[in-house]
XYZ file of C-alpha atoms in Angstrom:
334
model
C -50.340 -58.393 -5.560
C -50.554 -55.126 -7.367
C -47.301 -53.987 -6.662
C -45.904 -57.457 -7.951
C -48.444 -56.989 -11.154
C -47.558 -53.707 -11.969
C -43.755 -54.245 -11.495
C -43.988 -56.979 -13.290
C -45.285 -55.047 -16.470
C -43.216 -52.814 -16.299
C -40.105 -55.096 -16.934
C -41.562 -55.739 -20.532
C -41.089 -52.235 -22.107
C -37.881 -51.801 -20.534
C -36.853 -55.035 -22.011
C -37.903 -54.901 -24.953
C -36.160 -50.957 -24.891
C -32.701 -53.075 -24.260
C -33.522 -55.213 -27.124
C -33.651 -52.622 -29.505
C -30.474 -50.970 -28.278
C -28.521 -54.689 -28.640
C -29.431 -55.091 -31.905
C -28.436 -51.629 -32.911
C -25.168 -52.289 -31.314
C -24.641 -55.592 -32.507
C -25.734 -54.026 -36.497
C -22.933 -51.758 -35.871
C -20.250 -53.892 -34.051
C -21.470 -57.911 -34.098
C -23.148 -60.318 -31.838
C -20.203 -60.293 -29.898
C -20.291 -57.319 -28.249
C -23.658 -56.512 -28.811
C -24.087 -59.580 -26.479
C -21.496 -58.915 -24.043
C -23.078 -55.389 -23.205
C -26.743 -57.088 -23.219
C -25.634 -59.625 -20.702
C -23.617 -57.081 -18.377
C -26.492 -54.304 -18.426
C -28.894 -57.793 -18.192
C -27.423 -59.211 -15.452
C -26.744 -55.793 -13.276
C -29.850 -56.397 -11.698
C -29.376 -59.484 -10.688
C -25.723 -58.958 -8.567
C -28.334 -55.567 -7.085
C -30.417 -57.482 -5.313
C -27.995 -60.060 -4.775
C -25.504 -57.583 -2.754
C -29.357 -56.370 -0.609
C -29.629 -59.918 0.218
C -25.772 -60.289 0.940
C -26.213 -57.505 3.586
C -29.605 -59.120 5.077
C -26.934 -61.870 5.350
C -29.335 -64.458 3.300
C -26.378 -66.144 2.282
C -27.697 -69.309 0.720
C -30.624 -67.743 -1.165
C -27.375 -65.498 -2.959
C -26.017 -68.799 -3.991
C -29.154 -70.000 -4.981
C -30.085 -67.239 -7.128
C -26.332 -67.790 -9.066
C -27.053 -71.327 -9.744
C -30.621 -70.523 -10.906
C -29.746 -67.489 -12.866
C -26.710 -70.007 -14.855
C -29.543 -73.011 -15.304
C -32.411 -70.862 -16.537
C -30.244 -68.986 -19.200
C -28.964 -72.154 -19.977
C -32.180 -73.709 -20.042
C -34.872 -71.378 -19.978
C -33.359 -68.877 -22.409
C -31.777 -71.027 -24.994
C -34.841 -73.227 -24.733
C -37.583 -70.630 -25.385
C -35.013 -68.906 -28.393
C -34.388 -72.185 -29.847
C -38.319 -73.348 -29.809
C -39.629 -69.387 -30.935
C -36.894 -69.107 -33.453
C -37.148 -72.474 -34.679
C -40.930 -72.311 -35.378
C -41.635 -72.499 -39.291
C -37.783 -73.008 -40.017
C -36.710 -76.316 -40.498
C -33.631 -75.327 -38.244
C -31.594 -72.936 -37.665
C -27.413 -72.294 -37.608
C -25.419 -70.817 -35.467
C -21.068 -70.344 -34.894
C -20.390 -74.107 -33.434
C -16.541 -72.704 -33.111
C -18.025 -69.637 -30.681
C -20.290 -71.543 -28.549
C -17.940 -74.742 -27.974
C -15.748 -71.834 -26.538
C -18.325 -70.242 -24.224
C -19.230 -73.832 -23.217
C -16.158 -74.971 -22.566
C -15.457 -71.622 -20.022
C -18.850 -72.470 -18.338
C -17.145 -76.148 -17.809
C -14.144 -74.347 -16.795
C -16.559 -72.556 -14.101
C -18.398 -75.196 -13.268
C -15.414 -77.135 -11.688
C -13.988 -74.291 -10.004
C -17.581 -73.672 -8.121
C -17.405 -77.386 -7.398
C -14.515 -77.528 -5.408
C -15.215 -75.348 -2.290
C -18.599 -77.884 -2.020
C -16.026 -80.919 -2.645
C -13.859 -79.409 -0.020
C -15.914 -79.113 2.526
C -17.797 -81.959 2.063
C -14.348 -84.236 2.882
C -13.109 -81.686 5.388
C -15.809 -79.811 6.735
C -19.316 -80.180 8.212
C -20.703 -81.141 4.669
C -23.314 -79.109 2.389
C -25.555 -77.124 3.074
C -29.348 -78.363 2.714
C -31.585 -76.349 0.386
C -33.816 -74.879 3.266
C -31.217 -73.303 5.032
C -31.430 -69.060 5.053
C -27.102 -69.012 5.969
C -24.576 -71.368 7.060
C -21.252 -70.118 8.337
C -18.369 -72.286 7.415
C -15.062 -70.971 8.629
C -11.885 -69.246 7.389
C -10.481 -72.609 5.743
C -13.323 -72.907 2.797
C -14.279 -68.986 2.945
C -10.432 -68.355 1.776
C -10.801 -71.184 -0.420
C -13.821 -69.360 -2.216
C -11.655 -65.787 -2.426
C -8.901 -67.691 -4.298
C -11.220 -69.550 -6.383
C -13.310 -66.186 -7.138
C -9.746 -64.474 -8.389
C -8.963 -67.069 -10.818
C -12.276 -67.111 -12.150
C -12.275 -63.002 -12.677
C -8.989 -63.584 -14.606
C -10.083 -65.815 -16.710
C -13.393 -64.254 -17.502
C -10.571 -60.608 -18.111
C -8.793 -63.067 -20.650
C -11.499 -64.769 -22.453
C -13.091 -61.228 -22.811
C -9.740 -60.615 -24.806
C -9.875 -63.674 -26.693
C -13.525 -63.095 -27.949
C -13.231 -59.002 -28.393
C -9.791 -58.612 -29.922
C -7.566 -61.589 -30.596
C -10.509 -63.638 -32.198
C -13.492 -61.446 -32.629
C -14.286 -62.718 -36.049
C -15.419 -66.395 -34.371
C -17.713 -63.801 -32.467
C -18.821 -61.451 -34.778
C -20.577 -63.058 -37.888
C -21.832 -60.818 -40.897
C -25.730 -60.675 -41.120
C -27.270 -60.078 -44.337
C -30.246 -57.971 -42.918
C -28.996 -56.382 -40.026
C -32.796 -54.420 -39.690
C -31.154 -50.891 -38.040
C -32.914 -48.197 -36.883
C -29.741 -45.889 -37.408
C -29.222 -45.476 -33.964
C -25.320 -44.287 -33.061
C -23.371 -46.619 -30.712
C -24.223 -43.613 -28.088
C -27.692 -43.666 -28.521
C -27.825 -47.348 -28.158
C -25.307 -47.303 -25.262
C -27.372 -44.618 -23.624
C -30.680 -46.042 -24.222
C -29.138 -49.471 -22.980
C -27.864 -47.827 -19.582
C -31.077 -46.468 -18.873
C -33.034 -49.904 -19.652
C -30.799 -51.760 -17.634
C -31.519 -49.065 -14.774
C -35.013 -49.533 -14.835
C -35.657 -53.209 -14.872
C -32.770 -53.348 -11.786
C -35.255 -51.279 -9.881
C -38.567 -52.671 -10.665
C -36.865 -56.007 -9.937
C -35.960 -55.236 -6.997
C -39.877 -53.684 -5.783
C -40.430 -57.487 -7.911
C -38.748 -59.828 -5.848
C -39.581 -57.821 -2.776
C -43.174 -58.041 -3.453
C -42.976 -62.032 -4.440
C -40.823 -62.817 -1.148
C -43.849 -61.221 0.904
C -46.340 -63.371 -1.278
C -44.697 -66.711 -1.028
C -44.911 -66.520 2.907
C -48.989 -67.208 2.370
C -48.356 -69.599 -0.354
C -45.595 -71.289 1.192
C -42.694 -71.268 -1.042
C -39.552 -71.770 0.473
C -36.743 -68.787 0.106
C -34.784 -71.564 -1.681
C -37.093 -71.795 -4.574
C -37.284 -68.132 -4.714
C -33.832 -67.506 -5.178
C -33.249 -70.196 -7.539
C -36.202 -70.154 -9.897
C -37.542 -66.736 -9.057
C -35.324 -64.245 -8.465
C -33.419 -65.807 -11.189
C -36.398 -65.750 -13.973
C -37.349 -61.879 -12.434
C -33.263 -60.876 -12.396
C -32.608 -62.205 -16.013
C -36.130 -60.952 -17.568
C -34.024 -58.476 -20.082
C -32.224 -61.631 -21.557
C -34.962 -64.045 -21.753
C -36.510 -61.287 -24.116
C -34.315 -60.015 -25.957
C -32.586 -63.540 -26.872
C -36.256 -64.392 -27.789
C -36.826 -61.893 -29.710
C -33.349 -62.114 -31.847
C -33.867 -66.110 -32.141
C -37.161 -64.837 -33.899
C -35.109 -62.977 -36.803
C -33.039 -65.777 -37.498
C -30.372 -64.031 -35.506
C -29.159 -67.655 -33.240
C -25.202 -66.581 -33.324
C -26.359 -63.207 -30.615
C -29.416 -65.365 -29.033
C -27.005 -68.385 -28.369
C -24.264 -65.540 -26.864
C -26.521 -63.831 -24.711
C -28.308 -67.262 -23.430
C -24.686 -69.098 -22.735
C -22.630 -65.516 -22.268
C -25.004 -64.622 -19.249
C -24.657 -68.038 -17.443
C -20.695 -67.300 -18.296
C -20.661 -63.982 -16.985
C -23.068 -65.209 -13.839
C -20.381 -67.915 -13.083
C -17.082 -66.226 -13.877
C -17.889 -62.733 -12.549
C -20.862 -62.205 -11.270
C -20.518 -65.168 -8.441
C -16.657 -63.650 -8.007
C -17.359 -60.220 -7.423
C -20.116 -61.013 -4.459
C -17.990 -63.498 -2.782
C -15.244 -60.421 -2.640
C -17.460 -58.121 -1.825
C -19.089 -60.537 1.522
C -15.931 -59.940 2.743
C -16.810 -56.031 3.192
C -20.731 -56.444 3.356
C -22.869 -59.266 5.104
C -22.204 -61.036 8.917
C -19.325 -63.184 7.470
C -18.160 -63.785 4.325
C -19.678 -66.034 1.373
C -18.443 -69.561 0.607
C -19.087 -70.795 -2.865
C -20.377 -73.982 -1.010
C -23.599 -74.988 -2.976
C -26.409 -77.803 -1.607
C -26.689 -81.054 -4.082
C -29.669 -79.841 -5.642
C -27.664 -76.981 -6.626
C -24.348 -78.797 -7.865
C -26.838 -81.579 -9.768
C -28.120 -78.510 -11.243
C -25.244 -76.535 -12.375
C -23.339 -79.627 -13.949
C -26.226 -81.418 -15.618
C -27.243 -77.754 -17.026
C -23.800 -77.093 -18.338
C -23.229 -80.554 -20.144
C -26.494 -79.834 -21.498
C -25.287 -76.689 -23.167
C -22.382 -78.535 -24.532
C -24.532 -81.045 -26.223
C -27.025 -79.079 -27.248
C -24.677 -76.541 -29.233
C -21.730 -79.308 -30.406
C -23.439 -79.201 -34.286
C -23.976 -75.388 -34.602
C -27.403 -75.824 -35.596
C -30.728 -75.950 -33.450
C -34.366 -76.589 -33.694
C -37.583 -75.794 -32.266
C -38.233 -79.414 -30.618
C -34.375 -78.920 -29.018
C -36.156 -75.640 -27.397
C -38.709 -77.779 -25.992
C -36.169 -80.220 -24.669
C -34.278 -77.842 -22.725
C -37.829 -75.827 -21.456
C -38.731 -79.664 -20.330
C -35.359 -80.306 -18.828
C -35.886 -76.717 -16.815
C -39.617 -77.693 -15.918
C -37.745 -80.894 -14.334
C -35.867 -78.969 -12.248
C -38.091 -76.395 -10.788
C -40.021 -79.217 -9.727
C -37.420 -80.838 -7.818
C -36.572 -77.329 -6.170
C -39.813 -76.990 -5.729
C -40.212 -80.224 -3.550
C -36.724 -79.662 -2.092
């Protein structure tokens, strides 16, 4: 309990260090990219321990910490921006051109990590259910999930092009108080690095500590890797998004809530399914439970709905936090 404490405290500073660098970046270069670097430094802890577990070969809590780690930025993130941004404001605005975009590649994502499931479910042994630790489904699906996992690492390469370079003004909205420290993009870069550094290792002594606690309280390793590991893997975002949604800043909290679930789906879920086939007992399939695939597409039309007007307010944060509260109790009871 200490160790889980103390980690646990130790995440805030460091977060809070990798907000400050992403808002000096994005003061000297836009949300865009200061979002894209929050959500790849962000998210590095997260594929850490997933690759651990990958090894371990706890195959299904890997897939379950993906589909929590895309709900709860989804849901979680936006939701608590939106509702601590949105307090005192009658509402606030954000790009509706930039976000229909990022929505529309987590659609694009969300029926490419359908498939495999569909797939085996007509062909195979059917899905997985959510208590299971690893299910081994054969070369058919497995190969299935390698092509899939290519074509979504292309199109994450390309739509980094699209929102960087061929249309980074949809991404990179002028602020009219940009509040900079005057740190350099190294500083900021540096001081980013060694952020994201620190909260992948106290996650890691995090989630080792909670798995040890949950076998007294009786969690299953499904909830852990869905709502847990996911909320302790994606602690960096959930603050810093906060915190920018507080400043009236929506355009970077709305990219680093829906860019992480992006970059979760589209490269983070790729690169471990390539990389099972060099680590782990066997390789992973992107074959998700129902829980998991209710989940991931109710989540994502969510996000579309929520974001279709470009503007948001603080009882559309509570929606989404309700919406996530919904869920966790279903995993919960799964």
């Amino acid at each position: 309990m200490v160790v889980f404490a103390v980690s646990a405290l130790g995440i805030i500073p460091t977060a809070a260090l990798m907000g400050r660098a992403t808002e000096e970046l994005a003061a000297r270069s836009g949300p865009g990219i200061g979002g894209l670097l929050n959500v790849t430094f962000g998210n590095a802890p997260e594929l850490i321990i997933a690759l651990f577990a990958l090894e371990k070969g706890l195959q299904e809590v890997v897939k379950a910490s993906i589909v929590g780690s895309i709900i709860g930025n989804i849901l979680l993130v936006m939701g608590a921006a939106m509702l601590a941004g949105g307090l005192g404001r009658k509402k606030q605005v954000f790009s509706r051109t930039g976000a229909a975009i990022q929505s529309s590649m987590l659609m694009l994502a969300a029926a490419a990590l359908v498939m495999p499931a569909i797939f085996e479910l007509v062909e195979g042994k059917g899905l997985p259910r959510p208590g299971a630790e690893a299910v081994h489904y054969g070369g058919t699906v497995e190969h299935l999930s390698l092509a899939v996992a290519i074509v979504l690492i292309i199109t994450y390469g390309l739509g980094l092009v699209f929102s960087l370079k061929t249309h980074r003004d949809i991404f990179n909205p002028e602020y009219e108080d940009e509040d900079s420290w005057g740190w350099s993009t190294r500083t900021s870069v540096i001081a980013l690095a060694i952020a994201g550094v620190l909260v992948g290792v106290m996650s890691e002594v995090l989630v080792g500590s909670i798995t040890e606690a949950s076998k007294s309280v009786g969690l299953s390793e499904f909830f852990i890797g869905v709502i847990v590991v996911a909320i302790v893997g994606n602690a960096a975002e959930h603050w810093v998004a906060v915190l920018v949604a507080m400043k009236n800043k929506m355009d970077l909290a709305v990219n680093i809530a829906i860019g992480s679930s992006g970059q979760v789906a589209l490269f983070v879920a790729p690169i471990l399914v390539i990389a099972s086939f060099f680590i782990g007992p066997y390789p992973l399939a992107l074959v998700f439970n129902g829980f998991e695939l209710g989940g991931i597409l109710l989540a994502i039309m969510i996000a579309n709905y929520v974001t279709n007007d470009g503007e948001s307010t603080w009882f559309e944060g509570v929606q989404l936090l309700a919406v996530y509260v919904v869920f966790g109790l279903a995993f919960y009871f799964a």
